[in-house]
Coordinates of C-alpha atoms in Angstrom, one line a residue:
M1 CA 17.4 5.9 -34.2
T2 CA 20.1 5.0 -36.6
A3 CA 22.3 2.0 -35.8
L4 CA 26.0 3.0 -35.5
P5 CA 28.6 1.2 -37.5
L6 CA 30.0 -2.1 -36.0
T7 CA 32.5 -3.2 -38.4
W8 CA 35.5 -1.0 -39.9
L9 CA 37.7 -3.0 -42.4
Y10 CA 41.1 -1.8 -43.0
A11 CA 42.7 -2.0 -46.7
P12 CA 46.2 -0.7 -47.7
G13 CA 46.1 2.2 -50.1
D14 CA 49.0 0.9 -51.9
R15 CA 46.9 -2.2 -53.2
P16 CA 43.8 -0.5 -54.9
H17 CA 42.9 -4.0 -55.9
V18 CA 42.4 -4.9 -52.4
V19 CA 40.5 -1.9 -51.6
A20 CA 38.1 -2.7 -54.3
K21 CA 37.4 -6.1 -52.8
A22 CA 37.1 -4.7 -49.3
L23 CA 34.4 -2.4 -50.6
A24 CA 32.3 -5.5 -51.5
C25 CA 33.0 -7.5 -48.2
G26 CA 30.0 -6.1 -46.3
A27 CA 31.8 -3.9 -43.7
D28 CA 29.9 -0.8 -42.5
V29 CA 33.0 1.3 -43.1
V30 CA 36.1 0.7 -45.3
V31 CA 39.3 2.5 -44.0
V32 CA 41.8 3.1 -46.8
D33 CA 45.2 3.0 -45.1
L34 CA 47.9 5.4 -45.9
E35 CA 50.0 5.0 -42.8
D36 CA 51.0 1.6 -41.2
A37 CA 50.2 -0.6 -44.1
V38 CA 52.2 1.4 -46.5
A39 CA 56.1 1.1 -46.8
P40 CA 57.7 4.6 -46.9
D41 CA 58.8 4.3 -50.6
R42 CA 55.2 3.4 -51.4
K43 CA 53.6 6.5 -49.6
A44 CA 53.4 8.7 -52.8
Y45 CA 51.8 5.8 -54.8
A46 CA 49.4 4.8 -52.3
R47 CA 48.2 8.4 -52.0
D48 CA 47.9 8.6 -55.8
A49 CA 46.1 5.2 -56.1
T50 CA 43.6 6.4 -53.3
A51 CA 42.9 9.6 -55.0
E52 CA 42.1 7.7 -58.1
L53 CA 40.2 5.1 -56.6
L54 CA 37.9 7.6 -54.5
G55 CA 37.3 10.1 -57.4
E56 CA 33.6 8.8 -57.4
P57 CA 31.1 8.1 -54.8
Q58 CA 31.4 4.5 -53.3
P59 CA 28.8 1.9 -52.4
V60 CA 29.6 2.1 -48.7
P61 CA 31.3 4.7 -46.5
V62 CA 35.1 5.0 -47.0
H63 CA 37.5 6.8 -44.5
V64 CA 41.2 7.3 -45.2
R65 CA 43.6 7.0 -42.5
V66 CA 46.2 9.6 -43.3
N67 CA 49.8 9.6 -42.0
A68 CA 51.0 11.0 -38.7
L69 CA 50.1 14.6 -38.6
D70 CA 53.5 15.6 -37.4
G71 CA 55.3 13.6 -40.1
P72 CA 56.4 14.5 -43.6
W73 CA 53.5 12.9 -45.7
A74 CA 50.4 14.0 -43.7
A75 CA 49.8 17.4 -45.3
A76 CA 50.0 15.8 -48.8
D77 CA 47.7 13.1 -47.9
V78 CA 45.1 15.6 -46.5
R79 CA 45.4 17.7 -49.6
A80 CA 44.9 14.8 -52.0
V81 CA 41.9 13.2 -50.5
A82 CA 40.1 15.8 -48.4
A83 CA 37.8 16.9 -51.5
L84 CA 37.2 13.6 -52.9
P85 CA 33.5 12.4 -53.6
G86 CA 34.5 8.9 -52.4
V87 CA 35.8 10.1 -49.0
A88 CA 33.3 10.2 -46.0
G89 CA 35.7 10.9 -43.5
L90 CA 39.5 10.9 -42.1
R91 CA 41.1 9.0 -39.5
L92 CA 43.9 10.7 -37.7
P93 CA 46.7 8.6 -36.2
K94 CA 48.9 9.5 -33.2
V95 CA 46.8 12.5 -32.1
T96 CA 48.1 14.0 -28.8
S97 CA 46.3 17.4 -28.6
A98 CA 43.1 19.1 -29.5
Q99 CA 45.0 21.2 -31.7
D100 CA 45.7 18.2 -34.1
V101 CA 42.0 17.8 -34.5
V102 CA 41.2 21.5 -35.1
G103 CA 44.0 21.9 -37.7
V104 CA 42.7 19.3 -39.8
A105 CA 38.9 20.1 -39.3
E106 CA 39.6 23.7 -40.4
R107 CA 41.3 22.7 -43.5
T108 CA 38.8 20.0 -44.7
G109 CA 35.3 20.1 -43.2
L110 CA 35.3 16.4 -43.1
P111 CA 34.0 14.1 -40.4
L112 CA 37.1 13.1 -38.2
F113 CA 38.1 10.1 -36.1
A114 CA 41.1 10.5 -33.9
L115 CA 43.5 7.7 -32.7
L116 CA 44.9 7.8 -29.3
E117 CA 48.1 6.0 -29.4
S118 CA 50.5 7.2 -26.6
A119 CA 50.5 8.0 -22.8
L120 CA 50.1 11.6 -23.7
A121 CA 47.1 10.9 -25.8
I122 CA 45.3 9.1 -23.1
E123 CA 46.2 11.9 -20.7
R124 CA 44.4 14.2 -23.0
A125 CA 41.6 12.0 -24.1
Y126 CA 38.7 14.2 -23.2
A127 CA 40.4 17.4 -24.6
V128 CA 40.9 15.7 -27.8
A129 CA 37.4 14.1 -27.8
A130 CA 35.8 17.7 -27.2
A131 CA 38.1 19.3 -29.5
H132 CA 35.8 20.2 -32.5
P133 CA 32.2 19.5 -33.8
L134 CA 33.6 17.7 -36.9
L135 CA 35.3 15.1 -34.6
R136 CA 32.9 12.1 -34.6
G137 CA 34.7 9.5 -32.9
V138 CA 37.9 8.6 -30.8
A139 CA 39.5 5.1 -30.6
L140 CA 42.7 3.6 -29.4
G141 CA 45.7 2.5 -31.5
E142 CA 46.6 -0.4 -29.1
A143 CA 49.9 -1.6 -30.9
D144 CA 51.6 1.8 -30.5
L145 CA 50.0 2.3 -27.2
R146 CA 51.2 -1.1 -25.9
A147 CA 54.7 -0.1 -27.1
D148 CA 54.7 3.3 -25.6
L149 CA 53.7 1.9 -22.1
G150 CA 55.7 -1.1 -22.2
V151 CA 52.7 -3.3 -21.7
S152 CA 53.1 -7.0 -22.6
D153 CA 49.9 -8.3 -20.8
D154 CA 46.6 -7.3 -22.7
A155 CA 45.1 -6.7 -19.3
G156 CA 47.5 -3.6 -18.9
L157 CA 45.5 -1.7 -21.4
D158 CA 42.2 -1.9 -19.6
W159 CA 42.6 1.3 -17.6
C160 CA 43.3 3.1 -21.1
R161 CA 40.5 1.5 -22.8
S162 CA 38.0 2.7 -20.0
R163 CA 39.5 6.1 -20.0
V164 CA 38.6 6.5 -23.7
V165 CA 35.2 5.1 -23.2
V166 CA 34.6 7.8 -20.5
A167 CA 36.2 10.5 -22.6
A168 CA 34.0 9.9 -25.6
R169 CA 30.8 9.7 -23.5
A170 CA 31.7 12.9 -21.6
A171 CA 32.2 14.8 -25.0
G172 CA 28.9 13.4 -26.4
L173 CA 30.5 11.0 -29.0
P174 CA 29.5 7.7 -30.0
P175 CA 31.3 4.7 -28.0
P176 CA 34.6 3.9 -29.3
T177 CA 35.3 0.9 -31.6
Q178 CA 37.8 -1.5 -30.7
S179 CA 41.5 -1.6 -32.0
V180 CA 42.4 -4.5 -34.6
H181 CA 42.8 -8.1 -33.4
P182 CA 46.0 -8.7 -35.3
D183 CA 45.9 -12.5 -35.6
I184 CA 43.5 -13.1 -38.5
R185 CA 43.4 -16.9 -37.9
D186 CA 42.4 -16.5 -34.1
L187 CA 38.7 -16.0 -34.4
E188 CA 38.1 -17.6 -31.2
G189 CA 40.3 -15.2 -29.5
L190 CA 38.7 -12.3 -31.4
A191 CA 35.3 -13.3 -30.3
A192 CA 36.5 -13.4 -26.6
S193 CA 38.4 -10.1 -27.0
C194 CA 35.1 -8.5 -28.4
A195 CA 33.1 -9.8 -25.5
H196 CA 35.5 -8.2 -23.3
G197 CA 35.6 -4.8 -25.1
R198 CA 31.6 -4.8 -25.4
A199 CA 31.8 -5.2 -21.4
L200 CA 34.0 -2.1 -21.2
G201 CA 31.7 0.1 -23.2
F202 CA 33.2 -0.3 -26.9
L203 CA 30.9 -0.6 -29.8
G204 CA 32.0 -2.4 -33.0
R205 CA 35.7 -3.0 -34.0
A206 CA 38.1 -2.4 -36.6
A207 CA 39.2 -5.5 -38.7
I208 CA 42.2 -6.2 -41.1
H209 CA 40.6 -9.3 -42.8
P210 CA 37.1 -9.9 -44.1
R211 CA 36.8 -13.2 -42.1
Q212 CA 36.7 -11.1 -39.0
L213 CA 33.8 -9.2 -39.9
P214 CA 31.0 -11.7 -39.0
V215 CA 32.7 -12.5 -35.5
I216 CA 32.7 -8.7 -34.7
E217 CA 29.1 -8.2 -35.9
R218 CA 27.9 -11.4 -33.9
A219 CA 29.6 -10.1 -30.6
Y220 CA 28.1 -6.7 -30.8
L221 CA 24.5 -7.4 -31.9
P222 CA 22.2 -7.8 -28.9
T223 CA 20.9 -11.1 -27.7
R224 CA 17.3 -12.1 -27.9
A225 CA 17.2 -11.5 -24.1
E226 CA 18.8 -8.1 -24.4
I227 CA 16.1 -7.2 -27.1
E228 CA 13.3 -8.2 -25.1
Q229 CA 14.5 -6.2 -22.0
A230 CA 15.1 -3.3 -24.3
E231 CA 11.6 -3.7 -25.7
T232 CA 10.1 -3.7 -22.2
I233 CA 12.0 -0.6 -21.2
V234 CA 11.0 1.4 -24.4
K235 CA 7.4 0.3 -24.0
A236 CA 7.3 1.5 -20.3
A237 CA 8.9 4.8 -21.3
A238 CA 5.9 5.4 -23.9
T239 CA 3.5 5.6 -21.1
G240 CA 5.2 8.0 -18.7
Q241 CA 7.9 10.4 -17.9
G242 CA 10.9 10.5 -15.2
A243 CA 11.7 7.3 -13.3
L244 CA 9.9 4.3 -14.6
A245 CA 8.7 1.2 -12.9
L246 CA 9.2 -2.1 -15.0
P247 CA 6.8 -5.1 -14.5
D248 CA 9.6 -6.7 -12.5
G249 CA 9.8 -4.0 -10.0
R250 CA 13.0 -2.3 -11.3
F251 CA 13.2 1.4 -12.0
V252 CA 14.9 2.8 -15.1
D253 CA 15.5 6.5 -16.1
A254 CA 16.1 8.4 -19.2
A255 CA 19.7 7.2 -19.7
V256 CA 18.7 3.5 -19.3
V257 CA 15.8 4.4 -22.1
A258 CA 18.4 5.7 -24.4
A259 CA 20.5 2.6 -24.0
A260 CA 17.5 0.3 -24.8
Q261 CA 16.8 2.5 -27.9
R262 CA 20.4 1.9 -29.0
T263 CA 20.0 -1.8 -28.3
L264 CA 16.8 -1.9 -30.6
A265 CA 18.5 0.1 -33.3
L266 CA 21.3 -2.4 -33.4
A267 CA 18.9 -5.3 -33.6
D268 CA 17.4 -4.0 -36.8
R269 CA 20.7 -5.0 -38.4
S270 CA 20.1 -8.8 -37.4

């Protein structure tokens, strides 16, 4: 089983030198941002600079976050980057319907990742997650979602977080990645937030600064106790079918075995 990405590092599309540095920072995926990180009068430059930079294959997977699909820049963004050799996927912001995903999938043929950033998007989370085979993941855009809901306390988003975790699983997608932690100096807060996200069912996190990457990775890598437990489960699964009895008397089924296999795949990174 191949381990899923744990770290997704955003870099602004209108600063190609920052993107170039991001490619060497050790993130599993680099996300070139044409949306929130770029001012309106820099959109065209960001698009052109990104197209030039990603005209060749890159050392790590690179995704491009295009502008909002109902806005004035998205169509040009998709046309400019969809066929580039250096682009491994597109991140679609402010998705609110399955049709948003289907339209881009039919135009590009690229792996897509939908960002749910409004109350309407949360209500339609499963429909979006199941919209098209090219959709490879869903995640929250928590800054916009918090503003849309009028939520000031971070705990106010937990229901939405659980909703997107359930929607992803129901649609057969990988667990969602957490939204960014905006304070790049608050590494203790980042670690605590990652632990909370992991408990809710997330896997990995987006980052906006390289210093956040090792904190995210440590938070999501399995502990020694978790690895040992997973090894016990997988070993037991190799000796029989159906419900399995572990040496300590617990019974596990196929879903638990699959989770143990994912744990061991993640452990291979450490």
